[in-house]
Amino acid sequence: MKIIFATHNHNKVKELNQLVPKPISLLSLDDINCTKEIEETGSTLEENAKIKADYVLKKYGLNCFSDDSGLEVDALQGAPGVFSARYAGPEKNNDANIEKIWEELGGILNPKACFRSVFHLNLNGKSYSFEGRVDGKLIYEKRGSGGFGYDPIFIPEGFEKTFAELGDEVKNKISHRAKATMLLLEHLTVLL
Ligand code: ITT
């Protein structure tokens, strides 16, 4: 049973393909010859995930799902949110994004933040949306070399190390993406 993961990011598809039970196999947009860069024009992670999954459903009529994730900082009213990848500009520079967050926080103590990951699934005529979330706080220095994006400045609740210091093994158990992925997998079992 095939289902489309509406992304051009082959790493994401490969990673999830290792987690889904055997009879299910995930295809990327490129695998179905869809070269279009579907624009993320929504104002929430939910909307963006829906836009991408609905594009595939409408154009190809296939079971499909999509994801969107980001960092949300309380003191910045949920920013950078949908702009997480391009917060400091379209060149999607991680270091510049982090600098911008620090600048906007203006040194407030222990700023609270969370990572959220949202999936939108179109399956057999029904649609579902679900999210994974991890709460924590930001720090004003970069610590650790693992992960990506904002990981070096994010300390999840219950820990004293950043995601970048904790490394993939711990992060993949407690992260927003891990939690959302578990929910997705539960929904996909109806395909078995
Ligand atoms: P797509 O092409 O699939 O959209 P992306 O890199 O934009 O890939 P996401 O939508 O999942 O990936 O995440 C958007 C941004 O949010 C990402 O570029 C990071 O800046 C930030 N982010 C998301 N998840 C993160 C994580 O686990 N650790 C650190 N930063 C993360």
PDB file of C-alpha atoms and ligand atoms in Angstrom:
ATOM      1  CA  MET A   1       0.000   0.000   0.000  1.00  0.00           C
ATOM      2  CA  LYS A   2       1.521   3.290  -1.102  1.00  0.00           C
ATOM      3  CA  ILE A   3       0.941   6.699   0.420  1.00  0.00           C
ATOM      4  CA  ILE A   4       2.459  10.025  -0.623  1.00  0.00           C
ATOM      5  CA  PHE A   5       4.483  12.149   1.808  1.00  0.00           C
ATOM      6  CA  ALA A   6       4.036  15.623   0.257  1.00  0.00           C
ATOM      7  CA  THR A   7       7.638  16.790   0.534  1.00  0.00           C
ATOM      8  CA  HIS A   8      10.715  17.043  -1.668  1.00  0.00           C
ATOM      9  CA  ASN A   9      12.883  16.309   1.356  1.00  0.00           C
ATOM     10  CA  HIS A  10      14.119  12.754   0.741  1.00  0.00           C
ATOM     11  CA  ASN A  11      15.703  12.526   4.193  1.00  0.00           C
ATOM     12  CA  LYS A  12      12.312  12.962   5.817  1.00  0.00           C
ATOM     13  CA  VAL A  13      10.772  10.286   3.580  1.00  0.00           C
ATOM     14  CA  LYS A  14      13.638   7.876   4.181  1.00  0.00           C
ATOM     15  CA  GLU A  15      13.461   8.381   7.942  1.00  0.00           C
ATOM     16  CA  LEU A  16       9.706   7.758   8.098  1.00  0.00           C
ATOM     17  CA  ASN A  17       9.860   4.828   5.679  1.00  0.00           C
ATOM     18  CA  GLN A  18      11.999   3.052   8.290  1.00  0.00           C
ATOM     19  CA  LEU A  19       9.239   3.481  10.868  1.00  0.00           C
ATOM     20  CA  VAL A  20       6.132   2.479   8.919  1.00  0.00           C
ATOM     21  CA  PRO A  21       5.101  -1.203   8.951  1.00  0.00           C
ATOM     22  CA  LYS A  22       6.260  -3.171   5.880  1.00  0.00           C
ATOM     23  CA  PRO A  23       3.113  -3.330   3.722  1.00  0.00           C
ATOM     24  CA  ILE A  24       3.013   0.485   3.688  1.00  0.00           C
ATOM     25  CA  SER A  25       5.502   2.336   1.571  1.00  0.00           C
ATOM     26  CA  LEU A  26       5.942   6.094   1.400  1.00  0.00           C
ATOM     27  CA  LEU A  27       6.610   7.980  -1.811  1.00  0.00           C
ATOM     28  CA  SER A  28       7.953  11.531  -2.037  1.00  0.00           C
ATOM     29  CA  LEU A  29       6.628  14.165  -4.454  1.00  0.00           C
ATOM     30  CA  ASP A  30       9.575  13.470  -6.727  1.00  0.00           C
ATOM     31  CA  ASP A  31       8.679   9.773  -6.760  1.00  0.00           C
ATOM     32  CA  ILE A  32       5.343  10.685  -8.402  1.00  0.00           C
ATOM     33  CA  ASN A  33       7.036  13.186 -10.746  1.00  0.00           C
ATOM     34  CA  CYS A  34       5.593  16.197  -8.960  1.00  0.00           C
ATOM     35  CA  THR A  35       8.355  18.794  -9.210  1.00  0.00           C
ATOM     36  CA  LYS A  36       6.220  21.717  -8.048  1.00  0.00           C
ATOM     37  CA  GLU A  37       7.419  23.606  -4.975  1.00  0.00           C
ATOM     38  CA  ILE A  38       4.086  23.903  -3.162  1.00  0.00           C
ATOM     39  CA  GLU A  39       4.075  27.330  -1.534  1.00  0.00           C
ATOM     40  CA  GLU A  40       3.564  27.453   2.220  1.00  0.00           C
ATOM     41  CA  THR A  41       1.258  30.475   2.267  1.00  0.00           C
ATOM     42  CA  GLY A  42      -0.659  29.631   5.453  1.00  0.00           C
ATOM     43  CA  SER A  43      -0.449  31.618   8.663  1.00  0.00           C
ATOM     44  CA  THR A  44      -0.336  28.522  10.883  1.00  0.00           C
ATOM     45  CA  LEU A  45       1.572  25.239  10.782  1.00  0.00           C
ATOM     46  CA  GLU A  46      -1.798  23.459  10.454  1.00  0.00           C
ATOM     47  CA  GLU A  47      -2.739  25.495   7.370  1.00  0.00           C
ATOM     48  CA  ASN A  48       0.614  24.882   5.702  1.00  0.00           C
ATOM     49  CA  ALA A  49       0.458  21.141   6.273  1.00  0.00           C
ATOM     50  CA  LYS A  50      -3.104  21.102   4.884  1.00  0.00           C
ATOM     51  CA  ILE A  51      -2.174  23.171   1.808  1.00  0.00           C
ATOM     52  CA  LYS A  52       0.534  20.681   0.812  1.00  0.00           C
ATOM     53  CA  ALA A  53      -1.526  17.538   1.453  1.00  0.00           C
ATOM     54  CA  ASP A  54      -4.629  18.972  -0.252  1.00  0.00           C
ATOM     55  CA  TYR A  55      -2.614  19.908  -3.344  1.00  0.00           C
ATOM     56  CA  VAL A  56      -1.617  16.273  -3.797  1.00  0.00           C
ATOM     57  CA  LEU A  57      -5.131  14.971  -3.107  1.00  0.00           C
ATOM     58  CA  LYS A  58      -6.681  17.378  -5.611  1.00  0.00           C
ATOM     59  CA  LYS A  59      -4.130  16.871  -8.358  1.00  0.00           C
ATOM     60  CA  TYR A  60      -3.438  13.139  -8.019  1.00  0.00           C
ATOM     61  CA  GLY A  61      -6.384  11.780  -5.986  1.00  0.00           C
ATOM     62  CA  LEU A  62      -4.005   9.770  -3.817  1.00  0.00           C
ATOM     63  CA  ASN A  63      -3.822   9.103  -0.091  1.00  0.00           C
ATOM     64  CA  CYS A  64      -1.230  11.506   1.212  1.00  0.00           C
ATOM     65  CA  PHE A  65       0.054  13.474   4.168  1.00  0.00           C
ATOM     66  CA  SER A  66       2.282  16.439   4.828  1.00  0.00           C
ATOM     67  CA  ASP A  67       4.021  18.101   7.761  1.00  0.00           C
ATOM     68  CA  ASP A  68       5.119  21.498   8.944  1.00  0.00           C
ATOM     69  CA  SER A  69       7.103  22.342  12.059  1.00  0.00           C
ATOM     70  CA  GLY A  70       8.531  25.316  13.831  1.00  0.00           C
ATOM     71  CA  LEU A  71       9.674  27.000  17.005  1.00  0.00           C
ATOM     72  CA  GLU A  72       7.180  29.159  18.926  1.00  0.00           C
ATOM     73  CA  VAL A  73       8.467  31.617  21.531  1.00  0.00           C
ATOM     74  CA  ASP A  74       5.989  32.855  24.165  1.00  0.00           C
ATOM     75  CA  ALA A  75       7.529  36.311  24.598  1.00  0.00           C
ATOM     76  CA  LEU A  76       7.468  36.801  20.802  1.00  0.00           C
ATOM     77  CA  GLN A  77       3.758  35.921  20.566  1.00  0.00           C
ATOM     78  CA  GLY A  78       4.475  32.567  18.933  1.00  0.00           C
ATOM     79  CA  ALA A  79       7.110  33.794  16.449  1.00  0.00           C
ATOM     80  CA  PRO A  80       8.978  32.575  14.475  1.00  0.00           C
ATOM     81  CA  GLY A  81       6.304  29.830  13.971  1.00  0.00           C
ATOM     82  CA  VAL A  82       5.640  29.319  10.261  1.00  0.00           C
ATOM     83  CA  PHE A  83       8.632  31.556   9.517  1.00  0.00           C
ATOM     84  CA  SER A  84      11.088  29.406  11.496  1.00  0.00           C
ATOM     85  CA  ALA A  85      13.201  28.408   8.493  1.00  0.00           C
ATOM     86  CA  ARG A  86      13.354  31.929   7.034  1.00  0.00           C
ATOM     87  CA  TYR A  87      13.024  34.136  10.127  1.00  0.00           C
ATOM     88  CA  ALA A  88      16.016  36.336   9.290  1.00  0.00           C
ATOM     89  CA  GLY A  89      15.452  36.230   5.511  1.00  0.00           C
ATOM     90  CA  PRO A  90      14.777  34.017   2.499  1.00  0.00           C
ATOM     91  CA  GLU A  91      18.293  32.577   2.519  1.00  0.00           C
ATOM     92  CA  LYS A  92      17.236  30.378   5.483  1.00  0.00           C
ATOM     93  CA  ASN A  93      20.398  31.012   7.491  1.00  0.00           C
ATOM     94  CA  ASN A  94      20.320  29.225  10.883  1.00  0.00           C
ATOM     95  CA  ASP A  95      22.870  31.445  12.605  1.00  0.00           C
ATOM     96  CA  ALA A  96      21.104  34.602  11.460  1.00  0.00           C
ATOM     97  CA  ASN A  97      17.756  33.175  12.615  1.00  0.00           C
ATOM     98  CA  ILE A  98      19.137  32.527  16.097  1.00  0.00           C
ATOM     99  CA  GLU A  99      20.741  35.992  16.296  1.00  0.00           C
ATOM    100  CA  LYS A 100      17.416  37.548  15.366  1.00  0.00           C
ATOM    101  CA  ILE A 101      15.580  35.642  18.119  1.00  0.00           C
ATOM    102  CA  TRP A 102      18.165  36.766  20.700  1.00  0.00           C
ATOM    103  CA  GLU A 103      17.892  40.365  19.518  1.00  0.00           C
ATOM    104  CA  GLU A 104      14.105  40.362  19.781  1.00  0.00           C
ATOM    105  CA  LEU A 105      14.098  38.731  23.209  1.00  0.00           C
ATOM    106  CA  GLY A 106      16.156  41.631  24.553  1.00  0.00           C
ATOM    107  CA  GLY A 107      17.703  39.483  27.291  1.00  0.00           C
ATOM    108  CA  ILE A 108      14.549  38.423  29.173  1.00  0.00           C
ATOM    109  CA  LEU A 109      15.227  35.655  31.668  1.00  0.00           C
ATOM    110  CA  ASN A 110      14.490  31.988  30.773  1.00  0.00           C
ATOM    111  CA  PRO A 111      12.294  32.663  27.743  1.00  0.00           C
ATOM    112  CA  LYS A 112       9.719  29.909  27.292  1.00  0.00           C
ATOM    113  CA  ALA A 113       9.369  28.262  23.887  1.00  0.00           C
ATOM    114  CA  CYS A 114       8.070  25.122  22.265  1.00  0.00           C
ATOM    115  CA  PHE A 115       8.647  23.171  19.103  1.00  0.00           C
ATOM    116  CA  ARG A 116       5.487  22.016  17.325  1.00  0.00           C
ATOM    117  CA  SER A 117       5.119  19.621  14.451  1.00  0.00           C
ATOM    118  CA  VAL A 118       1.816  19.223  12.640  1.00  0.00           C
ATOM    119  CA  PHE A 119       0.766  16.524  10.204  1.00  0.00           C
ATOM    120  CA  HIS A 120      -2.210  16.704   7.872  1.00  0.00           C
ATOM    121  CA  LEU A 121      -3.384  13.358   6.532  1.00  0.00           C
ATOM    122  CA  ASN A 122      -5.827  12.728   3.690  1.00  0.00           C
ATOM    123  CA  LEU A 123      -6.779   9.083   3.919  1.00  0.00           C
ATOM    124  CA  ASN A 124      -9.579   7.210   2.153  1.00  0.00           C
ATOM    125  CA  GLY A 125     -11.808  10.298   1.837  1.00  0.00           C
ATOM    126  CA  LYS A 126     -11.271  11.585   5.382  1.00  0.00           C
ATOM    127  CA  SER A 127      -8.827  14.133   6.665  1.00  0.00           C
ATOM    128  CA  TYR A 128      -7.004  14.306   9.970  1.00  0.00           C
ATOM    129  CA  SER A 129      -4.705  16.801  11.626  1.00  0.00           C
ATOM    130  CA  PHE A 130      -2.517  16.044  14.598  1.00  0.00           C
ATOM    131  CA  GLU A 131       0.411  17.612  16.367  1.00  0.00           C
ATOM    132  CA  GLY A 132       3.402  16.813  18.504  1.00  0.00           C
ATOM    133  CA  ARG A 133       4.780  19.370  20.893  1.00  0.00           C
ATOM    134  CA  VAL A 134       7.738  19.737  23.214  1.00  0.00           C
ATOM    135  CA  ASP A 135       7.951  22.592  25.725  1.00  0.00           C
ATOM    136  CA  GLY A 136      11.151  24.125  27.000  1.00  0.00           C
ATOM    137  CA  LYS A 137      13.193  27.299  27.258  1.00  0.00           C
ATOM    138  CA  LEU A 138      15.776  29.153  25.199  1.00  0.00           C
ATOM    139  CA  ILE A 139      19.310  30.110  26.229  1.00  0.00           C
ATOM    140  CA  TYR A 140      21.579  32.926  25.051  1.00  0.00           C
ATOM    141  CA  GLU A 141      24.507  30.792  23.895  1.00  0.00           C
ATOM    142  CA  LYS A 142      24.781  27.886  21.475  1.00  0.00           C
ATOM    143  CA  ARG A 143      25.508  24.553  23.091  1.00  0.00           C
ATOM    144  CA  GLY A 144      26.086  21.192  21.404  1.00  0.00           C
ATOM    145  CA  SER A 145      26.729  19.978  17.893  1.00  0.00           C
ATOM    146  CA  GLY A 146      23.831  17.584  17.195  1.00  0.00           C
ATOM    147  CA  GLY A 147      20.499  18.243  15.516  1.00  0.00           C
ATOM    148  CA  PHE A 148      19.819  21.276  13.354  1.00  0.00           C
ATOM    149  CA  GLY A 149      18.023  24.631  13.301  1.00  0.00           C
ATOM    150  CA  TYR A 150      17.306  26.006  16.770  1.00  0.00           C
ATOM    151  CA  ASP A 151      18.489  22.865  18.612  1.00  0.00           C
ATOM    152  CA  PRO A 152      21.644  24.489  20.118  1.00  0.00           C
ATOM    153  CA  ILE A 153      19.576  27.103  22.007  1.00  0.00           C
ATOM    154  CA  PHE A 154      16.573  24.969  23.080  1.00  0.00           C
ATOM    155  CA  ILE A 155      16.466  23.099  26.411  1.00  0.00           C
ATOM    156  CA  PRO A 156      13.461  20.759  26.700  1.00  0.00           C
ATOM    157  CA  GLU A 157      11.568  20.670  30.012  1.00  0.00           C
ATOM    158  CA  GLY A 158      12.990  18.150  32.464  1.00  0.00           C
ATOM    159  CA  PHE A 159      16.510  18.391  31.002  1.00  0.00           C
ATOM    160  CA  GLU A 160      19.529  20.637  31.513  1.00  0.00           C
ATOM    161  CA  LYS A 161      21.047  20.118  28.089  1.00  0.00           C
ATOM    162  CA  THR A 162      20.019  21.528  24.727  1.00  0.00           C
ATOM    163  CA  PHE A 163      18.569  19.315  21.986  1.00  0.00           C
ATOM    164  CA  ALA A 164      21.924  19.707  20.220  1.00  0.00           C
ATOM    165  CA  GLU A 165      23.742  18.364  23.310  1.00  0.00           C
ATOM    166  CA  LEU A 166      21.244  15.564  23.977  1.00  0.00           C
ATOM    167  CA  GLY A 167      21.813  14.096  20.503  1.00  0.00           C
ATOM    168  CA  ASP A 168      19.525  12.230  18.121  1.00  0.00           C
ATOM    169  CA  GLU A 169      18.847   9.221  20.309  1.00  0.00           C
ATOM    170  CA  VAL A 170      17.253  11.242  23.118  1.00  0.00           C
ATOM    171  CA  LYS A 171      15.771  13.886  20.810  1.00  0.00           C
ATOM    172  CA  ASN A 172      14.048  11.268  18.659  1.00  0.00           C
ATOM    173  CA  LYS A 173      12.239   9.913  21.711  1.00  0.00           C
ATOM    174  CA  ILE A 174      10.875  13.196  23.062  1.00  0.00           C
ATOM    175  CA  SER A 175      10.726  15.617  20.146  1.00  0.00           C
ATOM    176  CA  HIS A 176       7.678  17.270  18.628  1.00  0.00           C
ATOM    177  CA  ARG A 177       8.344  15.355  15.407  1.00  0.00           C
ATOM    178  CA  ALA A 178       8.639  12.014  17.209  1.00  0.00           C
ATOM    179  CA  LYS A 179       5.296  12.581  18.951  1.00  0.00           C
ATOM    180  CA  ALA A 180       3.502  13.663  15.775  1.00  0.00           C
ATOM    181  CA  THR A 181       5.013  10.723  13.914  1.00  0.00           C
ATOM    182  CA  MET A 182       3.628   8.258  16.475  1.00  0.00           C
ATOM    183  CA  LEU A 183       0.139   9.660  15.924  1.00  0.00           C
ATOM    184  CA  LEU A 184       0.560   9.446  12.166  1.00  0.00           C
ATOM    185  CA  LEU A 185       1.648   5.819  12.383  1.00  0.00           C
ATOM    186  CA  GLU A 186      -1.392   4.931  14.495  1.00  0.00           C
ATOM    187  CA  HIS A 187      -3.631   6.375  11.785  1.00  0.00           C
ATOM    188  CA  LEU A 188      -1.797   4.558   9.010  1.00  0.00           C
ATOM    189  CA  THR A 189      -2.409   1.141  10.567  1.00  0.00           C
ATOM    190  CA  VAL A 190      -5.919   1.194   9.031  1.00  0.00           C
ATOM    191  CA  LEU A 191      -4.145   0.618   5.722  1.00  0.00           C
ATOM    192  CA  LEU A 192      -2.789  -2.738   6.885  1.00  0.00           C
TER     193      LEU A 192
HETATM  194  P1  ITT B   1      10.509  21.127   4.423  1.00  0.00           P
HETATM  195  O1  ITT B   1      11.214  21.353   3.147  1.00  0.00           O
HETATM  196  O2  ITT B   1       9.938  19.738   4.501  1.00  0.00           O
HETATM  197  O3  ITT B   1       9.456  22.161   4.755  1.00  0.00           O
HETATM  198  P2  ITT B   1      12.056  22.378   6.570  1.00  0.00           P
HETATM  199  O4  ITT B   1      13.526  22.430   6.757  1.00  0.00           O
HETATM  200  O5  ITT B   1      11.344  23.657   6.298  1.00  0.00           O
HETATM  201  O6  ITT B   1      11.682  21.224   5.526  1.00  0.00           O
HETATM  202  P3  ITT B   1      10.295  21.996   8.848  1.00  0.00           P
HETATM  203  O7  ITT B   1       9.141  22.584   8.134  1.00  0.00           O
HETATM  204  O8  ITT B   1      10.072  20.723   9.575  1.00  0.00           O
HETATM  205  O9  ITT B   1      11.545  21.729   7.910  1.00  0.00           O
HETATM  206  O10 ITT B   1      10.851  23.054   9.901  1.00  0.00           O
HETATM  207  C1  ITT B   1      10.903  24.452   9.643  1.00  0.00           C
HETATM  208  C2  ITT B   1      12.005  25.090  10.445  1.00  0.00           C
HETATM  209  O11 ITT B   1      11.687  24.998  11.863  1.00  0.00           O
HETATM  210  C3  ITT B   1      13.366  24.430  10.303  1.00  0.00           C
HETATM  211  O12 ITT B   1      14.059  24.905   9.182  1.00  0.00           O
HETATM  212  C4  ITT B   1      14.031  24.812  11.637  1.00  0.00           C
HETATM  213  O13 ITT B   1      14.527  26.139  11.591  1.00  0.00           O
HETATM  214  C5  ITT B   1      12.869  24.783  12.611  1.00  0.00           C
HETATM  215  N1  ITT B   1      12.775  23.435  13.218  1.00  0.00           N
HETATM  216  C6  ITT B   1      11.800  22.506  12.992  1.00  0.00           C
HETATM  217  N2  ITT B   1      12.041  21.376  13.673  1.00  0.00           N
HETATM  218  C7  ITT B   1      13.204  21.583  14.347  1.00  0.00           C
HETATM  219  C8  ITT B   1      13.976  20.805  15.217  1.00  0.00           C
HETATM  220  O14 ITT B   1      13.658  19.548  15.510  1.00  0.00           O
HETATM  221  N3  ITT B   1      15.097  21.329  15.721  1.00  0.00           N
HETATM  222  C9  ITT B   1      15.463  22.579  15.426  1.00  0.00           C
HETATM  223  N4  ITT B   1      14.810  23.389  14.606  1.00  0.00           N
HETATM  224  C10 ITT B   1      13.674  22.903  14.062  1.00  0.00           C
END
